[in-house]
GROMACS .gro file of C-alpha atoms in nm:
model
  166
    1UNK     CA    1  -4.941   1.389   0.256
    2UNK     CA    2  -5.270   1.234   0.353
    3UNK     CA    3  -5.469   0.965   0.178
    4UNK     CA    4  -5.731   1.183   0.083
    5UNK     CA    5  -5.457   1.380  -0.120
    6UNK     CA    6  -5.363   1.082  -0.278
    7UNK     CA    7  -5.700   1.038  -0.459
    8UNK     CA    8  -5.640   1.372  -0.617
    9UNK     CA    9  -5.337   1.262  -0.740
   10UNK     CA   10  -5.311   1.161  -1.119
   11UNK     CA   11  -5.306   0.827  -1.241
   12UNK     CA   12  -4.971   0.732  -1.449
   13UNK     CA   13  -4.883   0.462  -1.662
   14UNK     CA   14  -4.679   0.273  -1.507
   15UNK     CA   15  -4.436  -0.026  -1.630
   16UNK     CA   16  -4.193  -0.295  -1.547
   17UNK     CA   17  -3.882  -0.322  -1.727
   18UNK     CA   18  -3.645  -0.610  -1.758
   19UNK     CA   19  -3.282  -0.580  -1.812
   20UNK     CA   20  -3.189  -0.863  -2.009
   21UNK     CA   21  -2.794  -0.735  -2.042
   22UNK     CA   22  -2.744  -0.754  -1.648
   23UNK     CA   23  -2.409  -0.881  -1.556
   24UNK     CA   24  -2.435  -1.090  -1.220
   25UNK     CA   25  -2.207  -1.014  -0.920
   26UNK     CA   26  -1.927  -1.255  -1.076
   27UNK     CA   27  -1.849  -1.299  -1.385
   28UNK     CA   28  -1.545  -1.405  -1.623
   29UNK     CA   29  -1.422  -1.219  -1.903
   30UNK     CA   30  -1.128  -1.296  -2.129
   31UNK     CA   31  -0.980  -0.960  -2.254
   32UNK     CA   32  -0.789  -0.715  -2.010
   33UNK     CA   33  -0.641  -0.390  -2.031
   34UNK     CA   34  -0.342  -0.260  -1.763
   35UNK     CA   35  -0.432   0.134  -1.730
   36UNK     CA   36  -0.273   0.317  -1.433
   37UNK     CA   37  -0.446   0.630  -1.466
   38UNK     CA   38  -0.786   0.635  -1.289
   39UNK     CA   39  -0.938   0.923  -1.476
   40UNK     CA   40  -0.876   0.699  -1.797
   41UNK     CA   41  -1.023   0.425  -1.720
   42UNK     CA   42  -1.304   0.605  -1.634
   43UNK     CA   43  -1.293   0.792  -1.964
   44UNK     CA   44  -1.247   0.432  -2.168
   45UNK     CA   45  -1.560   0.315  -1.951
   46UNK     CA   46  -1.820   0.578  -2.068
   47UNK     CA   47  -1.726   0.470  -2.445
   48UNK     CA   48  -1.990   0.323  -2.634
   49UNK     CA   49  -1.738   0.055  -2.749
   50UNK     CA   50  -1.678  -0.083  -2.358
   51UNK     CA   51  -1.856  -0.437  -2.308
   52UNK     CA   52  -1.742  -0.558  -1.948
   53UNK     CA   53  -1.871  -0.847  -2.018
   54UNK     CA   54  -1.574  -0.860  -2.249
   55UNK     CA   55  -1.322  -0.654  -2.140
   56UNK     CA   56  -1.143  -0.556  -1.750
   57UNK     CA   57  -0.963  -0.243  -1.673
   58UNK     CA   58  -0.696  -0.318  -1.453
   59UNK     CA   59  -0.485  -0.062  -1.255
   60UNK     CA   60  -0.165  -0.269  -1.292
   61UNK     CA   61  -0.016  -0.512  -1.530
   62UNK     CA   62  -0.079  -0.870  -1.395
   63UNK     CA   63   0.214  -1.139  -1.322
   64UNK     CA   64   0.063  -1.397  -1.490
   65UNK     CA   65  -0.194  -1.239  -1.778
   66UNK     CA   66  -0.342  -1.479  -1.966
   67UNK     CA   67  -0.418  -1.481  -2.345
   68UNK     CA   68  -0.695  -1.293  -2.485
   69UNK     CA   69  -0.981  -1.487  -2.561
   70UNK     CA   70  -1.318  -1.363  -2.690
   71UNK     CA   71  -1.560  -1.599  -2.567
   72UNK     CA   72  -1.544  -1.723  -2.237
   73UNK     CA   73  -1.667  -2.074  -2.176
   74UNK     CA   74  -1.748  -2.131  -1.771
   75UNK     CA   75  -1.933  -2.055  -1.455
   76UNK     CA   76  -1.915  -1.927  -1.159
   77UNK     CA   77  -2.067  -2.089  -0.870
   78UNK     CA   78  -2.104  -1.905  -0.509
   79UNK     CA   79  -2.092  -2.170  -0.188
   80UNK     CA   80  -2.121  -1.906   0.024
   81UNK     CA   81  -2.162  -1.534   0.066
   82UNK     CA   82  -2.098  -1.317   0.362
   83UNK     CA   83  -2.008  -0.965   0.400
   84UNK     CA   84  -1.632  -1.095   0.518
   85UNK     CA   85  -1.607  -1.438   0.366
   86UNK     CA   86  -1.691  -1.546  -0.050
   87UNK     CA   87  -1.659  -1.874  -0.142
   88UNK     CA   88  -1.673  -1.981  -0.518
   89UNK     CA   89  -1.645  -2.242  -0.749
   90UNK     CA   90  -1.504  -2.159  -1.090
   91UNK     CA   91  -1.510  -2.398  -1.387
   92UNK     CA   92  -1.353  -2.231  -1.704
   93UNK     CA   93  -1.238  -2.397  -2.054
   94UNK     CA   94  -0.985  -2.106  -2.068
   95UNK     CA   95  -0.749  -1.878  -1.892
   96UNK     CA   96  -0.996  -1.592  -1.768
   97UNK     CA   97  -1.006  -1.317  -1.520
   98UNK     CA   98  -1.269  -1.319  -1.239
   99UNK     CA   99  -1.422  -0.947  -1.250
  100UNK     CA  100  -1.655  -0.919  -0.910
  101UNK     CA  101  -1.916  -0.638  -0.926
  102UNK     CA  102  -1.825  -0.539  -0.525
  103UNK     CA  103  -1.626  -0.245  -0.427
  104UNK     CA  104  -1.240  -0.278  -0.430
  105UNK     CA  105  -1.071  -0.253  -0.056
  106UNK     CA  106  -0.693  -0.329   0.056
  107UNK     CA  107  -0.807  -0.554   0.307
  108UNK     CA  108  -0.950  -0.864   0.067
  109UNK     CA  109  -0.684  -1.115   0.095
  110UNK     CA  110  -0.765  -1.446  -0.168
  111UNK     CA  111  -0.647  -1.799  -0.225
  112UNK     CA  112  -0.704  -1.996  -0.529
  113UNK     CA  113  -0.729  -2.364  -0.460
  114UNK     CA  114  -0.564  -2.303  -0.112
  115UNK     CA  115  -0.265  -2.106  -0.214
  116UNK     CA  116  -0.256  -1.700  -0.191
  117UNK     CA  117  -0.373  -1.496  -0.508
  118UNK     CA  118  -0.366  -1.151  -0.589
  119UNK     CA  119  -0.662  -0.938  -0.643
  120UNK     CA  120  -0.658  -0.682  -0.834
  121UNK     CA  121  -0.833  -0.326  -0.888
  122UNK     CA  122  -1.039  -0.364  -1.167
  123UNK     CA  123  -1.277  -0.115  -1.383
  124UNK     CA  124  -1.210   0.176  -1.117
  125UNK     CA  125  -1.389   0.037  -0.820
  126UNK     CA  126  -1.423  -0.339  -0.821
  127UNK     CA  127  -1.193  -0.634  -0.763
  128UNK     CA  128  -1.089  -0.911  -1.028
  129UNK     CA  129  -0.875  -1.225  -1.016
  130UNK     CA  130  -0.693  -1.405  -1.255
  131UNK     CA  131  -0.838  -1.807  -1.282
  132UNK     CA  132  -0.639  -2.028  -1.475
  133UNK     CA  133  -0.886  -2.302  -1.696
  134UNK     CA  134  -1.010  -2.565  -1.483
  135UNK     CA  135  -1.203  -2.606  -1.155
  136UNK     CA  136  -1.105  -2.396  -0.899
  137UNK     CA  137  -1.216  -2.254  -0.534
  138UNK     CA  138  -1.163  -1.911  -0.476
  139UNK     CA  139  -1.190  -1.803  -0.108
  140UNK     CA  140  -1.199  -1.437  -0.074
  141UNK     CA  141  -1.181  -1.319   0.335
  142UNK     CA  142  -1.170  -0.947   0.456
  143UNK     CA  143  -0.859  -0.936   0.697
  144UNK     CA  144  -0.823  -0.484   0.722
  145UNK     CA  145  -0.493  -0.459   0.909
  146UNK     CA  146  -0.611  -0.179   1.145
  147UNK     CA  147  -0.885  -0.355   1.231
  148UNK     CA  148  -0.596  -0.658   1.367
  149UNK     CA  149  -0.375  -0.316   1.486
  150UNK     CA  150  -0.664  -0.166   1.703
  151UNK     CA  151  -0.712  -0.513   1.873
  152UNK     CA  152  -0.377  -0.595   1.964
  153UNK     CA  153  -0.350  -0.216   2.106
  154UNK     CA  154  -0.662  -0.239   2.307
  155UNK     CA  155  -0.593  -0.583   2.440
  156UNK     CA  156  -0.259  -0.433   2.555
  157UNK     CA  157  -0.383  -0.141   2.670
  158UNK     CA  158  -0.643  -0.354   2.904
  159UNK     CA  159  -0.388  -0.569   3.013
  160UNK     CA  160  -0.158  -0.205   3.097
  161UNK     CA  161  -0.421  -0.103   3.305
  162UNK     CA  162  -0.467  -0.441   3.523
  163UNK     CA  163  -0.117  -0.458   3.544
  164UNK     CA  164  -0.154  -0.077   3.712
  165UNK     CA  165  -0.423  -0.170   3.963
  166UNK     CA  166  -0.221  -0.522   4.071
   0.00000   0.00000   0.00000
């Protein structure tokens, strides 16, 4: 398309929309719901009744669930953010779960205040943590296995092959 097609283009009104409802990229929420079927939690997410800003679908039960709670009282603070490394800073009045809007993956291992923590799958493709009430640090680093597996076997199979020449 040219620019002089452009002209002959009509004119639309156009506007800007806020979304006031947006959920940021980590949030705490104080209800929870163990569902091992995927295809219902996807079918209890389309329901008008779902809030996630409320409620987390979890895949399994957790070992240490905390109470429900309706209101959640805390923030969230990132330190740092990089596509293999989050940092946070949690302060919560009450026992909570940590839902993060990024995609779930095997290979996120966490540690809350130092010491290892499980993540969990939560609301079919994202990851969530339980936080206990207080200040906390979550560190969250992406350690895949295979990726570990394909560098040991490559630096062996280098070291193979100058042990073959020598």
């Amino acid at each position: 398309m040219c620019s002089s097609d452009l002209k002959k283009l009509p004119v639309r009104d156009m506007g800007l929309y806020e979304n006031k409802n947006f959920l940021p990229r980590f949030f705490l929420v104080g209800k929870y719901q163990a569902v091992k079927d995927p295809e219902n939690i996807l079918r209890l997410m389309i329901s008008p009744l779902f809030n996630p800003a409320e409620r987390v679908f979890l895949e399994k039960e957790p070992a240490s669930a905390p109470p429900p709670v309706d209101e959640i009282s805390g923030e969230v603070i990132v330190k740092k953010y990089t596509p293999n490394r989050v940092d946070l800073v949690i302060k919560s009045e009450q026992d909570a779960f940590l839902v993060m809007s990024e995609t779930y993956y095997p290979g996120w291992k966490a540690s809350l205040d130092g010491r290892p923590a499980e993540i969990y799958r939560a609301n079919y493709a994202f990851r969530a943590m339980v936080i206990p009430k207080g200040e906390h640090r979550v560190v969250m680093k992406f350690k895949p296995p295979l990726l570990y597996l394909g560098l040991w076997l490559s630096l062996f199979g280098i070291l193979f092959c100058i042990g073959g020449i020598l």
